Tab-separated table of N, CA and C in Angstrom:
chain	number	residue	atom	x	y	z
K	774	UNK	N	96.960	87.777	152.691
K	774	UNK	CA	98.374	87.693	152.050
K	774	UNK	C	98.768	86.023	152.293
K	775	UNK	N	98.192	85.508	153.308
K	775	UNK	CA	98.386	84.201	153.688
K	775	UNK	C	97.903	83.148	152.699
K	776	UNK	N	96.924	83.331	151.973
K	776	UNK	CA	96.269	82.634	150.883
K	776	UNK	C	97.345	82.577	149.740
K	777	UNK	N	97.837	83.783	149.356
K	777	UNK	CA	98.738	83.851	148.132
K	777	UNK	C	100.016	83.071	148.445
K	778	UNK	N	100.444	83.335	149.759
K	778	UNK	CA	101.699	82.629	150.213
K	778	UNK	C	101.503	81.179	150.257
K	779	UNK	N	100.382	80.596	150.518
K	779	UNK	CA	100.053	79.283	150.681
K	779	UNK	C	100.257	78.619	149.108
K	780	UNK	N	99.432	79.439	148.292
K	780	UNK	CA	99.403	79.200	146.891
K	780	UNK	C	100.654	78.878	146.068
K	781	UNK	N	101.613	80.008	146.618
K	781	UNK	CA	102.922	79.937	145.970
K	781	UNK	C	103.909	79.114	146.794
K	782	UNK	N	103.648	78.588	147.859
K	782	UNK	CA	104.404	77.697	148.656
K	782	UNK	C	105.682	78.664	148.989
K	783	UNK	N	105.302	79.856	149.480
K	783	UNK	CA	106.398	80.814	149.884
K	783	UNK	C	105.898	81.301	151.425
K	784	UNK	N	106.766	81.418	152.272
K	784	UNK	CA	106.435	82.041	153.526
K	784	UNK	C	105.942	83.328	153.405
K	785	UNK	N	104.985	83.831	154.196
K	785	UNK	CA	104.207	85.148	154.146
K	785	UNK	C	105.377	86.193	154.182
K	786	UNK	N	106.308	86.189	155.225
K	786	UNK	CA	107.352	87.182	155.201
K	786	UNK	C	108.254	87.384	153.841
K	787	UNK	N	108.451	86.291	153.298
K	787	UNK	CA	109.203	86.206	152.079
K	787	UNK	C	108.496	87.037	150.924
K	788	UNK	N	107.145	86.472	150.915
K	788	UNK	CA	106.308	87.082	149.836
K	788	UNK	C	106.110	88.559	149.893
K	789	UNK	N	105.967	89.094	151.206
K	789	UNK	CA	105.859	90.422	151.546
K	789	UNK	C	107.211	91.248	150.996
K	790	UNK	N	108.105	90.525	151.442
K	790	UNK	CA	109.582	91.196	150.925
K	790	UNK	C	109.773	91.245	149.310
K	791	UNK	N	109.393	90.187	148.762
K	791	UNK	CA	109.288	90.162	147.227
K	791	UNK	C	108.431	91.269	146.735
K	792	UNK	N	107.310	91.320	147.199
K	792	UNK	CA	106.390	92.436	146.757
K	792	UNK	C	106.760	93.692	146.817
K	793	UNK	N	107.471	93.959	147.945
K	793	UNK	CA	108.126	95.398	148.233
K	793	UNK	C	109.211	95.619	147.358
K	794	UNK	N	109.972	94.564	146.902
K	794	UNK	CA	111.073	94.817	146.130
K	794	UNK	C	110.690	95.007	144.697
K	795	UNK	N	109.706	94.385	144.157
K	795	UNK	CA	109.267	94.435	142.847
K	795	UNK	C	108.409	95.678	142.822
K	796	UNK	N	107.753	96.198	143.958
K	796	UNK	CA	106.984	97.349	143.810
K	796	UNK	C	107.951	98.565	143.313
K	797	UNK	N	109.203	98.595	143.793
K	797	UNK	CA	110.190	99.658	143.397
K	797	UNK	C	110.424	99.500	141.909
K	798	UNK	N	110.657	98.442	141.468
K	798	UNK	CA	110.783	98.225	139.912
K	798	UNK	C	109.705	98.338	139.115
K	799	UNK	N	108.430	98.098	139.646
K	799	UNK	CA	107.267	98.381	138.822
K	799	UNK	C	107.102	100.035	138.897
K	800	UNK	N	107.323	100.599	139.897
K	800	UNK	CA	107.144	102.227	140.007
K	800	UNK	C	108.114	102.804	138.900
K	801	UNK	N	109.346	102.255	138.701
K	801	UNK	CA	110.293	102.689	137.831
K	801	UNK	C	109.794	102.459	136.504
K	802	UNK	N	109.195	101.318	136.157
K	802	UNK	CA	108.644	101.157	134.789
K	802	UNK	C	107.580	101.925	134.431
K	803	UNK	N	106.567	102.107	135.525
K	803	UNK	CA	105.407	103.099	135.326
K	803	UNK	C	105.958	104.474	135.006
K	804	UNK	N	107.050	104.882	135.798
K	804	UNK	CA	107.531	106.248	135.557
K	804	UNK	C	108.087	106.399	134.105
K	805	UNK	N	108.868	105.402	133.614
K	805	UNK	CA	109.383	105.511	132.203
K	805	UNK	C	108.241	105.376	131.129
K	806	UNK	N	107.253	104.564	131.355
K	806	UNK	CA	106.054	104.745	130.573
K	806	UNK	C	105.291	105.914	130.516
K	807	UNK	N	105.179	106.482	131.783
K	807	UNK	CA	104.599	107.936	131.821
K	807	UNK	C	105.334	108.994	131.047
K	808	UNK	N	106.731	108.956	131.159
K	808	UNK	CA	107.501	109.852	130.574
K	808	UNK	C	107.455	109.590	129.167
K	809	UNK	N	107.536	108.365	128.653
K	809	UNK	CA	107.499	108.142	127.144
K	809	UNK	C	106.187	108.487	126.706
K	810	UNK	N	105.085	108.248	127.337
K	810	UNK	CA	103.806	108.691	126.711
K	810	UNK	C	103.615	110.158	126.661
K	811	UNK	N	104.133	110.768	127.633
K	811	UNK	CA	104.040	112.221	127.585
K	811	UNK	C	105.029	112.950	126.394
K	812	UNK	N	106.092	112.241	126.229
K	812	UNK	CA	106.891	112.557	124.913
K	812	UNK	C	106.260	112.328	123.758
K	813	UNK	N	105.451	111.333	123.486
K	813	UNK	CA	104.906	110.979	122.483
K	813	UNK	C	103.710	111.864	122.029
K	814	UNK	N	102.932	112.063	123.278
K	814	UNK	CA	101.889	113.228	123.154
K	814	UNK	C	102.424	114.695	122.747
K	815	UNK	N	103.514	114.919	123.325
K	815	UNK	CA	104.082	116.254	122.975
K	815	UNK	C	104.557	116.190	121.484
K	816	UNK	N	105.173	115.177	120.948
K	816	UNK	CA	105.469	115.161	119.508
K	816	UNK	C	104.115	115.191	118.579
K	817	UNK	N	103.132	114.501	119.160
K	817	UNK	CA	101.897	114.557	118.140
K	817	UNK	C	101.142	116.098	118.288
K	818	UNK	N	101.369	116.623	119.345
K	818	UNK	CA	100.989	118.118	119.499
K	818	UNK	C	101.673	119.025	118.433
K	819	UNK	N	103.196	118.817	118.661
K	819	UNK	CA	104.121	119.665	117.728
K	819	UNK	C	103.712	119.277	116.382
K	820	UNK	N	103.689	118.113	116.027
K	820	UNK	CA	103.426	117.821	114.571
K	820	UNK	C	101.953	118.359	113.991
K	821	UNK	N	101.091	118.145	115.036
K	821	UNK	CA	99.673	118.673	114.446
K	821	UNK	C	99.754	120.200	114.559
K	822	UNK	N	100.503	120.895	115.390
K	822	UNK	CA	100.655	122.451	115.173
K	822	UNK	C	101.221	122.617	113.946
K	823	UNK	N	102.518	121.955	113.480
K	823	UNK	CA	102.958	122.228	112.366
K	823	UNK	C	102.064	122.075	111.138
K	824	UNK	N	101.225	120.929	111.166
K	824	UNK	CA	100.354	120.800	109.996
K	824	UNK	C	99.237	121.810	109.886
K	825	UNK	N	98.868	122.388	111.262
K	825	UNK	CA	97.890	123.558	111.058
K	825	UNK	C	98.530	124.838	110.536
K	826	UNK	N	99.740	125.059	110.876
K	826	UNK	CA	100.334	126.123	110.468
K	826	UNK	C	100.722	126.154	108.849
K	827	UNK	N	100.965	124.882	108.465
K	827	UNK	CA	100.977	124.777	107.051
K	827	UNK	C	99.654	124.912	106.243
K	828	UNK	N	98.690	124.330	106.907
K	828	UNK	CA	97.405	124.523	106.342
K	828	UNK	C	96.877	126.007	106.229
K	829	UNK	N	97.167	126.724	107.339
K	829	UNK	CA	96.799	128.155	107.337
K	829	UNK	C	97.452	129.054	106.329
K	830	UNK	N	98.615	128.594	105.918
K	830	UNK	CA	99.294	129.355	104.956
K	830	UNK	C	98.820	129.255	103.447
K	831	UNK	N	97.999	128.155	103.363
K	831	UNK	CA	97.322	128.067	101.955
K	831	UNK	C	96.058	128.947	102.172
K	832	UNK	N	95.895	129.522	100.970
K	832	UNK	CA	94.580	130.347	100.856
K	832	UNK	C	93.364	129.305	100.916
K	833	UNK	N	92.334	129.957	101.508
K	833	UNK	CA	91.228	129.097	101.829
K	833	UNK	C	90.576	128.568	100.461
K	834	UNK	N	90.778	129.222	99.415
K	834	UNK	CA	89.996	128.649	98.150
K	834	UNK	C	90.839	127.447	97.678
K	835	UNK	N	92.021	127.255	98.126
K	835	UNK	CA	92.659	126.032	97.795
K	835	UNK	C	92.813	124.964	98.803
K	836	UNK	N	92.217	125.218	99.978
K	836	UNK	CA	92.361	124.135	101.097
K	836	UNK	C	91.274	122.970	100.579
K	837	UNK	N	91.949	121.733	100.844
K	837	UNK	CA	90.954	120.437	100.714
K	837	UNK	C	90.503	119.926	102.148
K	838	UNK	N	90.984	120.693	103.138
K	838	UNK	CA	90.575	120.388	104.367
K	838	UNK	C	90.812	121.494	105.389
K	839	UNK	N	90.044	121.737	106.275
K	839	UNK	CA	90.187	122.727	107.389
K	839	UNK	C	91.576	122.606	108.010
K	840	UNK	N	92.341	123.653	108.233
K	840	UNK	CA	93.727	123.486	109.013
K	840	UNK	C	93.492	122.863	110.497
K	841	UNK	N	92.245	123.124	111.089
K	841	UNK	CA	92.212	122.721	112.416
K	841	UNK	C	91.894	121.267	112.516
K	842	UNK	N	91.701	120.548	111.452
K	842	UNK	CA	91.443	119.065	111.321
K	842	UNK	C	92.767	118.449	111.813
K	843	UNK	N	93.824	119.125	111.682
K	843	UNK	CA	95.194	118.406	112.005
K	843	UNK	C	95.198	118.098	113.490
K	844	UNK	N	94.505	118.964	114.337
K	844	UNK	CA	94.390	118.740	115.877
K	844	UNK	C	93.945	117.429	116.147
K	845	UNK	N	93.059	116.950	115.093
K	845	UNK	CA	92.444	115.556	115.526
K	845	UNK	C	93.238	114.421	115.616
K	846	UNK	N	94.621	114.744	115.109
K	846	UNK	CA	95.613	113.659	115.093
K	846	UNK	C	96.217	113.297	116.395
K	847	UNK	N	95.810	114.212	117.286
K	847	UNK	CA	96.524	114.096	118.854
K	847	UNK	C	95.469	112.896	119.412
K	848	UNK	N	94.295	112.631	118.998
K	848	UNK	CA	93.411	111.707	119.671
K	848	UNK	C	94.135	110.271	119.422
K	849	UNK	N	94.345	109.491	120.457
K	849	UNK	CA	94.863	108.144	120.190
K	849	UNK	C	93.886	107.179	119.460
K	850	UNK	N	94.472	106.375	118.660
K	850	UNK	CA	93.824	105.258	117.940
K	850	UNK	C	93.127	106.038	116.676
K	851	UNK	N	92.384	107.048	116.980
K	851	UNK	CA	91.691	107.809	115.926
K	851	UNK	C	92.677	108.232	114.781
K	852	UNK	N	93.949	108.560	115.308
K	852	UNK	CA	94.868	109.226	114.211
K	852	UNK	C	95.426	108.101	113.447
K	853	UNK	N	95.284	106.830	113.772
K	853	UNK	CA	95.782	105.775	112.767
K	853	UNK	C	94.835	105.979	111.382
K	854	UNK	N	93.705	106.310	111.573
K	854	UNK	CA	92.777	106.406	110.311
K	854	UNK	C	92.766	107.858	109.749
K	855	UNK	N	92.740	108.818	110.647
K	855	UNK	CA	92.739	110.147	110.198
K	855	UNK	C	93.984	110.682	109.460
K	856	UNK	N	95.182	110.004	109.774
K	856	UNK	CA	96.299	110.252	108.938
K	856	UNK	C	96.205	110.037	107.398
K	857	UNK	N	95.148	109.188	107.182
K	857	UNK	CA	95.065	109.055	105.729
K	857	UNK	C	94.265	110.124	105.001
K	858	UNK	N	93.624	111.042	105.843
K	858	UNK	CA	92.817	112.236	105.345
K	858	UNK	C	93.787	113.572	105.241
K	859	UNK	N	94.391	113.671	106.479
K	859	UNK	CA	95.197	115.026	106.765
K	859	UNK	C	96.186	115.152	105.774
K	860	UNK	N	97.097	114.120	105.913
K	860	UNK	CA	98.477	114.168	105.154
K	860	UNK	C	98.314	114.348	103.519
K	861	UNK	N	97.493	113.434	102.970
K	861	UNK	CA	97.376	113.708	101.506
K	861	UNK	C	96.587	114.847	101.264
K	862	UNK	N	95.636	115.295	101.987
K	862	UNK	CA	94.869	116.567	101.592
K	862	UNK	C	95.548	117.788	101.768
K	863	UNK	N	96.428	117.732	102.684
K	863	UNK	CA	97.353	119.096	102.904
K	863	UNK	C	98.285	119.121	101.563
K	864	UNK	N	98.798	117.957	101.236
K	864	UNK	CA	99.641	118.014	100.014
K	864	UNK	C	98.853	118.377	98.754
K	865	UNK	N	97.676	117.912	98.613
K	865	UNK	CA	96.771	118.369	97.436
K	865	UNK	C	96.542	119.679	97.551
K	866	UNK	N	96.205	120.440	98.851
K	866	UNK	CA	96.095	121.872	98.961
K	866	UNK	C	97.173	122.607	98.432
K	867	UNK	N	98.563	122.148	98.953
K	867	UNK	CA	99.606	122.685	98.397
K	867	UNK	C	99.655	122.882	96.915
K	868	UNK	N	99.446	121.727	96.359
K	868	UNK	CA	99.537	121.510	94.775
K	868	UNK	C	98.571	122.382	94.266
K	869	UNK	N	97.313	122.437	94.655
K	869	UNK	CA	96.215	123.421	94.085
K	869	UNK	C	96.590	124.907	94.117
K	870	UNK	N	97.256	125.104	95.207
K	870	UNK	CA	97.809	126.527	95.357
K	870	UNK	C	98.731	126.901	94.341
K	871	UNK	N	99.825	125.979	94.236
K	871	UNK	CA	100.792	126.109	93.327
K	871	UNK	C	100.315	126.063	91.841
K	872	UNK	N	99.549	125.319	91.512
K	872	UNK	CA	98.930	125.246	90.194
K	872	UNK	C	98.332	126.408	89.792
K	873	UNK	N	97.553	126.920	90.867
K	873	UNK	CA	96.761	128.300	90.626
K	873	UNK	C	97.672	129.389	90.444
K	874	UNK	N	98.957	129.254	90.807
K	874	UNK	CA	99.892	130.332	90.723
K	874	UNK	C	100.834	129.848	89.411
K	875	UNK	N	100.342	128.962	88.676
K	875	UNK	CA	101.088	128.454	87.601
K	875	UNK	C	102.355	128.015	87.912
K	876	UNK	N	102.635	127.366	88.927
K	876	UNK	CA	103.875	126.808	89.354
K	876	UNK	C	103.800	125.184	89.250
K	877	UNK	N	104.599	124.586	88.225
K	877	UNK	CA	104.357	123.334	88.102
K	877	UNK	C	105.660	122.441	88.763
K	878	UNK	N	106.538	123.116	89.363
K	878	UNK	CA	107.774	122.590	89.799
K	878	UNK	C	107.591	121.956	91.193
K	879	UNK	N	106.654	122.077	91.948
K	879	UNK	CA	106.272	121.625	93.159
K	879	UNK	C	106.133	120.044	93.280
K	880	UNK	N	105.744	119.438	92.090
K	880	UNK	CA	105.483	118.056	92.114
K	880	UNK	C	104.232	117.579	92.821
K	881	UNK	N	104.373	116.564	93.447
K	881	UNK	CA	103.051	116.028	94.247
K	881	UNK	C	102.944	116.829	95.622
K	882	UNK	N	103.720	117.592	95.842
K	882	UNK	CA	103.967	118.387	97.180
K	882	UNK	C	103.753	117.397	98.420
K	883	UNK	N	104.409	116.170	98.260
K	883	UNK	CA	104.503	115.313	99.359
K	883	UNK	C	103.213	114.362	99.409
K	884	UNK	N	102.327	114.364	98.593
K	884	UNK	CA	101.227	113.591	98.673
K	884	UNK	C	101.370	112.038	98.784
K	885	UNK	N	102.355	111.458	97.862
K	885	UNK	CA	102.844	110.196	98.099
K	885	UNK	C	103.605	109.768	99.468
K	886	UNK	N	104.314	110.777	99.757
K	886	UNK	CA	105.056	110.753	101.090
K	886	UNK	C	104.096	110.574	102.248
K	887	UNK	N	103.042	111.493	102.197
K	887	UNK	CA	102.030	111.300	103.214
K	887	UNK	C	101.170	110.105	103.326
K	888	UNK	N	101.079	109.445	102.119
K	888	UNK	CA	100.229	108.242	101.789
K	888	UNK	C	101.277	107.269	102.531
K	889	UNK	N	102.399	107.124	102.169
K	889	UNK	CA	103.228	106.180	102.644
K	889	UNK	C	103.355	106.185	104.309
K	890	UNK	N	103.505	107.333	104.730
K	890	UNK	CA	103.602	107.646	106.129
K	890	UNK	C	102.361	107.131	106.783
K	891	UNK	N	101.179	107.341	106.109
K	891	UNK	CA	99.949	106.900	106.828
K	891	UNK	C	99.837	105.283	106.827
K	892	UNK	N	100.281	104.659	105.756
K	892	UNK	CA	100.259	103.245	105.505
K	892	UNK	C	101.267	102.547	106.665
K	893	UNK	N	102.490	103.132	106.691
K	893	UNK	CA	103.564	102.591	107.731
K	893	UNK	C	103.233	102.794	109.101
K	894	UNK	N	102.453	103.915	109.348
K	894	UNK	CA	101.930	104.176	110.697
K	894	UNK	C	100.828	103.335	111.118
K	895	UNK	N	100.026	103.103	110.262
K	895	UNK	CA	98.898	102.131	110.493
K	895	UNK	C	99.451	100.744	110.695
K	896	UNK	N	100.380	100.373	109.879
K	896	UNK	CA	100.881	99.019	109.946
K	896	UNK	C	101.784	98.929	111.239
K	897	UNK	N	102.415	99.882	111.700
K	897	UNK	CA	103.152	99.885	112.895
K	897	UNK	C	102.255	99.642	114.113
K	898	UNK	N	101.028	100.104	114.001
K	898	UNK	CA	100.097	100.065	115.160
K	898	UNK	C	99.420	98.884	115.021
K	899	UNK	N	99.211	98.187	114.075
K	899	UNK	CA	98.372	97.077	113.897
K	899	UNK	C	98.971	95.789	113.567
K	900	UNK	N	100.144	95.767	113.042
K	900	UNK	CA	100.739	94.324	112.761
K	900	UNK	C	101.718	93.878	113.821
K	901	UNK	N	101.407	92.815	114.516
K	901	UNK	CA	102.202	92.308	115.574
K	901	UNK	C	103.631	91.868	115.010
K	902	UNK	N	104.483	91.935	116.007
K	902	UNK	CA	105.994	91.622	115.898
K	902	UNK	C	106.766	92.733	114.983
K	903	UNK	N	106.374	93.058	113.680
K	903	UNK	CA	107.046	93.928	112.863
K	903	UNK	C	106.612	95.362	113.082
K	904	UNK	N	105.718	95.580	114.122
K	904	UNK	CA	105.185	96.950	114.301
K	904	UNK	C	106.346	97.993	114.617
K	905	UNK	N	107.364	97.610	115.371
K	905	UNK	CA	108.327	98.683	115.670
K	905	UNK	C	109.200	99.178	114.418
K	906	UNK	N	109.353	97.991	113.474
K	906	UNK	CA	110.076	98.431	112.314
K	906	UNK	C	109.142	99.362	111.399
K	907	UNK	N	107.787	99.189	111.335
K	907	UNK	CA	106.931	99.953	110.577
K	907	UNK	C	107.075	101.398	111.368
K	908	UNK	N	106.975	101.452	112.546
K	908	UNK	CA	106.726	102.720	113.104
K	908	UNK	C	108.185	103.441	113.151
K	909	UNK	N	109.245	102.842	112.978
K	909	UNK	CA	110.589	103.420	112.572
K	909	UNK	C	110.433	104.154	111.104
K	910	UNK	N	109.946	103.351	110.288
K	910	UNK	CA	109.853	103.675	108.832
K	910	UNK	C	108.747	104.955	109.064
K	911	UNK	N	107.598	104.727	109.685
K	911	UNK	CA	106.813	105.847	109.661
K	911	UNK	C	107.297	107.218	110.308
K	912	UNK	N	108.199	107.122	111.149
K	912	UNK	CA	108.757	108.143	111.729
K	912	UNK	C	109.700	108.940	110.783
K	913	UNK	N	110.443	108.199	110.084
K	913	UNK	CA	111.272	108.768	109.103
K	913	UNK	C	110.436	109.480	107.872
K	914	UNK	N	109.545	108.970	107.486
K	914	UNK	CA	108.599	109.417	106.395
K	914	UNK	C	108.037	110.582	106.927
K	915	UNK	N	107.468	110.607	108.113
K	915	UNK	CA	106.823	111.671	108.826
K	915	UNK	C	107.577	112.905	108.835
K	916	UNK	N	108.872	112.757	109.230
K	916	UNK	CA	109.801	113.784	109.235
K	916	UNK	C	110.116	114.565	108.088
K	917	UNK	N	110.267	113.487	106.934
K	917	UNK	CA	110.618	113.922	105.526
K	917	UNK	C	109.306	114.787	105.030
K	918	UNK	N	108.121	114.410	105.377
K	918	UNK	CA	106.975	115.101	104.977
K	918	UNK	C	106.871	116.343	105.672
K	919	UNK	N	107.020	116.454	106.883
K	919	UNK	CA	106.930	117.910	107.725
K	919	UNK	C	107.937	118.712	107.136
K	920	UNK	N	109.242	118.228	106.932
K	920	UNK	CA	110.228	119.304	106.351
K	920	UNK	C	109.776	119.670	105.016
K	921	UNK	N	109.227	118.882	104.158
K	921	UNK	CA	108.805	119.218	102.899
K	921	UNK	C	107.576	120.338	102.918
K	922	UNK	N	106.698	119.970	103.859
K	922	UNK	CA	105.506	120.801	103.958
K	922	UNK	C	105.907	122.171	104.603
K	923	UNK	N	106.862	122.172	105.538
K	923	UNK	CA	107.289	123.387	106.157
K	923	UNK	C	107.977	124.307	105.026
K	924	UNK	N	108.776	123.683	104.172
K	924	UNK	CA	109.441	124.471	103.008
K	924	UNK	C	108.332	124.945	102.078
K	925	UNK	N	107.355	124.268	101.658
K	925	UNK	CA	106.236	124.677	100.886
K	925	UNK	C	105.474	125.776	101.603
K	926	UNK	N	105.298	125.741	102.759
K	926	UNK	CA	104.691	126.660	103.485
K	926	UNK	C	105.515	128.215	103.378
K	927	UNK	N	106.780	128.011	103.713
K	927	UNK	CA	107.634	129.198	103.564
K	927	UNK	C	107.575	129.734	102.243
K	928	UNK	N	107.723	128.858	101.085
K	928	UNK	CA	107.388	129.484	99.699
K	928	UNK	C	106.098	130.313	99.646
K	929	UNK	N	105.060	129.721	99.995
K	929	UNK	CA	103.755	130.342	100.059
K	929	UNK	C	103.822	131.589	100.625
K	930	UNK	N	104.437	131.632	101.906
K	930	UNK	CA	104.338	132.935	102.584
K	930	UNK	C	105.286	133.973	101.969
K	931	UNK	N	106.480	133.389	101.366
K	931	UNK	CA	107.359	134.466	100.816
K	931	UNK	C	106.844	135.014	99.482
K	932	UNK	N	105.928	134.371	98.750
K	932	UNK	CA	105.498	134.596	97.457
K	932	UNK	C	104.003	134.957	97.559
K	933	UNK	N	103.358	135.181	98.751
K	933	UNK	CA	101.987	135.278	98.872
K	933	UNK	C	101.423	136.632	98.208
K	934	UNK	N	100.506	136.560	97.544
K	934	UNK	CA	99.705	137.759	96.928
K	934	UNK	C	99.185	138.573	98.096
K	935	UNK	N	99.132	139.954	98.015
K	935	UNK	CA	98.603	140.640	99.240
K	935	UNK	C	97.272	140.233	99.690
K	936	UNK	N	96.363	139.804	98.906
K	936	UNK	CA	95.095	139.437	99.234
K	936	UNK	C	94.846	137.853	99.452
K	937	UNK	N	95.890	137.252	99.882
K	937	UNK	CA	95.928	135.653	100.030
K	937	UNK	C	95.228	135.318	101.190
K	938	UNK	N	95.159	136.208	102.337
K	938	UNK	CA	94.540	135.721	103.544
K	938	UNK	C	95.283	134.513	104.246
K	939	UNK	N	96.431	134.522	104.189
K	939	UNK	CA	97.128	133.414	104.632
K	939	UNK	C	97.084	132.977	106.035
K	940	UNK	N	96.861	133.952	106.896
K	940	UNK	CA	96.473	133.727	108.329
K	940	UNK	C	97.829	133.290	108.975
K	941	UNK	N	99.130	133.528	108.537
K	941	UNK	CA	100.280	133.124	109.258
K	941	UNK	C	100.556	134.127	110.229
């Protein structure tokens, strides 16, 4: 510790006191980061579970992606790219199912919303300085998408033919 004290031109006792004082602040920062990371992970798990349940409600013949693929969104960094597959494909699966039932009133089933979420989420993680703004937009788009997908899931489950194999 003497070498560092000499380098900073601070008496060793003063340097030790400063390090101990800052250690408490550092521990608080690490605690906040750990809690924040745990909450983010919990949200990723919850959202992935919702997407899996939505995918399971779609008959296998209309699925564009296996429902379990949504669990891959929990993997950090990988999810930035994987969003571009899961969100649009789930919407395409819903649309294929509704079209097979001759229902044209469902629109794109959130496909554009899912794509915009994927774009803003990627930008939020990759664009410096503006990242938090993109992530805020991504969060709002994701919530809209999930609400829409959950409603479509309920519609499918309430109107499911007996042999649909929905797995709900």
